[in-house]
Amino acid sequence: MKDFSSEDNSPEYFYMGLYVLVGAGALMMAVGFFGCCGATRESQCVLGSAIRHVQTMYEEAYNDYLRDREKGNGTLITFHSTFQCCGKESSEQVQPTCPKELLGHKNCIDEIESIISVKLHLIGIVGIGIAGLTVRKFQNIPSLTPKKP
């Protein structure tokens, strides 16, 4: 296998890693933006797409765990403890990642949708608060404020 730290290709691999990180950040920003906009405007379409993105992330973590028990373990545990659910159709395949205090089976795909829908107003308030803080913070940066004549 070729050495990744060879002098010829080091900058190329460095920039490739940066592009991947920028792309992942842009994707996360888009999901957050759609979620906040959908919650504040109570738009069913935008909020539905944000919910679908979270459900897709769960399904990918679920499938990663089924392929390799170590790969998706932490992500699946976080989803299960946050939404107090376990698995999709059944919880037998992912039982080690389920919360101990959870009694019975709760489908995580349904639970994600119901929790986000129930907490719609809270998500909107938090989104507006974060947007307000961001705008306020940028007003205090000297290089971004307009100069007085």
Tab-separated table of C-alpha atoms in Angstrom:
chain	number	residue	atom	x	y	z
A	1	MET	CA	0.000	0.000	0.000
A	2	LYS	CA	1.298	3.409	-0.900
A	3	ASP	CA	2.323	5.677	1.944
A	4	PHE	CA	-0.182	8.513	2.389
A	5	SER	CA	2.427	10.810	3.881
A	6	SER	CA	4.708	10.831	0.863
A	7	GLU	CA	5.765	14.314	-0.130
A	8	ASP	CA	4.119	14.142	-3.553
A	9	ASN	CA	0.530	13.455	-2.464
A	10	SER	CA	0.317	14.886	1.062
A	11	PRO	CA	-1.356	18.184	0.084
A	12	GLU	CA	-3.790	16.326	-2.168
A	13	TYR	CA	-4.970	14.060	0.662
A	14	PHE	CA	-5.089	16.993	3.065
A	15	TYR	CA	-7.365	18.982	0.764
A	16	MET	CA	-9.483	15.917	0.053
A	17	GLY	CA	-10.075	15.547	3.800
A	18	LEU	CA	-10.985	19.211	4.063
A	19	TYR	CA	-13.503	18.892	1.231
A	20	VAL	CA	-15.151	15.945	2.973
A	21	LEU	CA	-15.399	17.895	6.240
A	22	VAL	CA	-16.822	20.966	4.496
A	23	GLY	CA	-19.384	18.794	2.693
A	24	ALA	CA	-20.444	17.089	5.928
A	25	GLY	CA	-20.753	20.470	7.636
A	26	ALA	CA	-22.862	21.832	4.792
A	27	LEU	CA	-25.173	18.815	4.999
A	28	MET	CA	-25.605	19.243	8.759
A	29	MET	CA	-26.257	22.960	8.308
A	30	ALA	CA	-28.914	22.265	5.671
A	31	VAL	CA	-30.726	19.756	7.906
A	32	GLY	CA	-30.631	22.197	10.832
A	33	PHE	CA	-31.805	25.071	8.655
A	34	PHE	CA	-34.747	23.110	7.269
A	35	GLY	CA	-35.698	21.967	10.761
A	36	CYS	CA	-35.637	25.478	12.218
A	37	CYS	CA	-37.439	27.056	9.259
A	38	GLY	CA	-40.059	24.343	9.227
A	39	ALA	CA	-40.645	24.682	12.953
A	40	THR	CA	-40.864	28.473	13.009
A	41	ARG	CA	-43.137	28.705	9.965
A	42	GLU	CA	-44.967	25.494	10.871
A	43	SER	CA	-44.441	24.365	7.294
A	44	GLN	CA	-45.405	20.727	6.963
A	45	CYS	CA	-43.288	20.220	3.848
A	46	VAL	CA	-40.049	21.641	5.249
A	47	LEU	CA	-40.525	20.087	8.671
A	48	GLY	CA	-41.394	16.763	7.051
A	49	SER	CA	-38.152	16.819	5.080
A	50	ALA	CA	-36.169	17.551	8.268
A	51	ILE	CA	-37.911	14.673	10.068
A	52	ARG	CA	-37.193	12.411	7.100
A	53	HIS	CA	-33.491	13.358	7.233
A	54	VAL	CA	-33.293	12.395	10.919
A	55	GLN	CA	-35.115	9.138	10.182
A	56	THR	CA	-32.697	8.420	7.319
A	57	MET	CA	-29.727	9.047	9.614
A	58	TYR	CA	-31.227	6.568	12.091
A	59	GLU	CA	-31.788	3.959	9.380
A	60	GLU	CA	-28.176	4.321	8.196
A	61	ALA	CA	-26.868	3.902	11.752
A	62	TYR	CA	-29.182	0.896	12.200
A	63	ASN	CA	-27.932	-0.765	9.002
A	64	ASP	CA	-24.291	-0.004	9.892
A	65	TYR	CA	-24.831	-1.702	13.249
A	66	LEU	CA	-26.334	-4.787	11.603
A	67	ARG	CA	-23.338	-5.046	9.231
A	68	ASP	CA	-20.674	-4.349	11.862
A	69	ARG	CA	-21.604	-4.340	15.555
A	70	GLU	CA	-18.812	-1.892	16.443
A	71	LYS	CA	-19.308	0.670	13.661
A	72	GLY	CA	-22.768	2.051	14.451
A	73	ASN	CA	-22.825	1.188	18.134
A	74	GLY	CA	-22.331	4.684	19.607
A	75	THR	CA	-24.685	6.390	17.180
A	76	LEU	CA	-27.431	3.837	17.744
A	77	ILE	CA	-27.087	4.077	21.538
A	78	THR	CA	-27.417	7.869	21.281
A	79	PHE	CA	-30.558	7.622	19.132
A	80	HIS	CA	-32.125	5.023	21.437
A	81	SER	CA	-31.423	6.924	24.649
A	82	THR	CA	-32.492	10.290	23.191
A	83	PHE	CA	-35.797	9.101	21.740
A	84	GLN	CA	-36.409	6.298	24.310
A	85	CYS	CA	-37.007	3.726	21.594
A	86	CYS	CA	-35.402	0.553	20.299
A	87	GLY	CA	-35.097	-0.751	16.754
A	88	LYS	CA	-37.385	-0.511	13.768
A	89	GLU	CA	-39.778	-3.431	13.354
A	90	SER	CA	-38.394	-5.416	16.293
A	91	SER	CA	-35.751	-4.853	18.922
A	92	GLU	CA	-34.129	-8.310	18.977
A	93	GLN	CA	-31.325	-7.458	16.529
A	94	VAL	CA	-30.253	-4.281	18.333
A	95	GLN	CA	-31.104	-5.237	21.931
A	96	PRO	CA	-27.608	-4.435	23.356
A	97	THR	CA	-28.014	-0.785	22.305
A	98	CYS	CA	-31.478	-0.319	23.835
A	99	PRO	CA	-31.992	1.664	27.054
A	100	LYS	CA	-32.254	-0.626	30.087
A	101	GLU	CA	-35.241	1.269	31.531
A	102	LEU	CA	-37.301	0.900	28.332
A	103	LEU	CA	-40.189	-1.507	28.807
A	104	GLY	CA	-41.503	-3.158	25.672
A	105	HIS	CA	-40.746	-2.213	22.084
A	106	LYS	CA	-41.044	1.263	20.558
A	107	ASN	CA	-40.375	1.724	16.854
A	108	CYS	CA	-37.720	4.455	16.535
A	109	ILE	CA	-38.874	5.619	13.099
A	110	ASP	CA	-42.360	6.372	14.480
A	111	GLU	CA	-40.964	7.770	17.728
A	112	ILE	CA	-38.684	10.266	15.937
A	113	GLU	CA	-41.642	11.616	13.965
A	114	SER	CA	-43.976	11.853	16.961
A	115	ILE	CA	-41.443	13.526	19.278
A	116	ILE	CA	-40.405	16.131	16.719
A	117	SER	CA	-44.062	16.831	15.840
A	118	VAL	CA	-45.070	17.190	19.506
A	119	LYS	CA	-42.143	19.481	20.296
A	120	LEU	CA	-42.743	21.663	17.229
A	121	HIS	CA	-43.273	24.908	19.156
A	122	LEU	CA	-40.253	24.313	21.378
A	123	ILE	CA	-38.062	23.655	18.330
A	124	GLY	CA	-39.346	26.889	16.766
A	125	ILE	CA	-38.619	28.926	19.900
A	126	VAL	CA	-35.096	27.519	20.155
A	127	GLY	CA	-34.512	28.189	16.447
A	128	ILE	CA	-35.658	31.801	16.756
A	129	GLY	CA	-33.531	32.255	19.886
A	130	ILE	CA	-30.407	30.905	18.200
A	131	ALA	CA	-31.041	33.063	15.133
A	132	GLY	CA	-31.461	36.126	17.364
A	133	LEU	CA	-28.253	35.395	19.255
A	134	THR	CA	-26.378	34.878	16.004
A	135	VAL	CA	-27.580	38.193	14.574
A	136	ARG	CA	-26.785	39.970	17.847
A	137	LYS	CA	-23.296	38.449	17.932
A	138	PHE	CA	-22.543	39.574	14.375
A	139	GLN	CA	-23.654	43.114	15.233
A	140	ASN	CA	-20.884	43.307	17.850
A	141	ILE	CA	-18.076	42.361	15.447
A	142	PRO	CA	-16.336	45.616	14.416
A	143	SER	CA	-15.366	44.449	10.931
A	144	LEU	CA	-18.992	43.597	10.065
A	145	THR	CA	-20.680	46.743	11.374
A	146	PRO	CA	-21.096	49.636	8.944
A	147	LYS	CA	-18.820	52.588	9.563
A	148	LYS	CA	-20.467	55.829	10.581
A	149	PRO	CA	-19.769	58.771	8.235
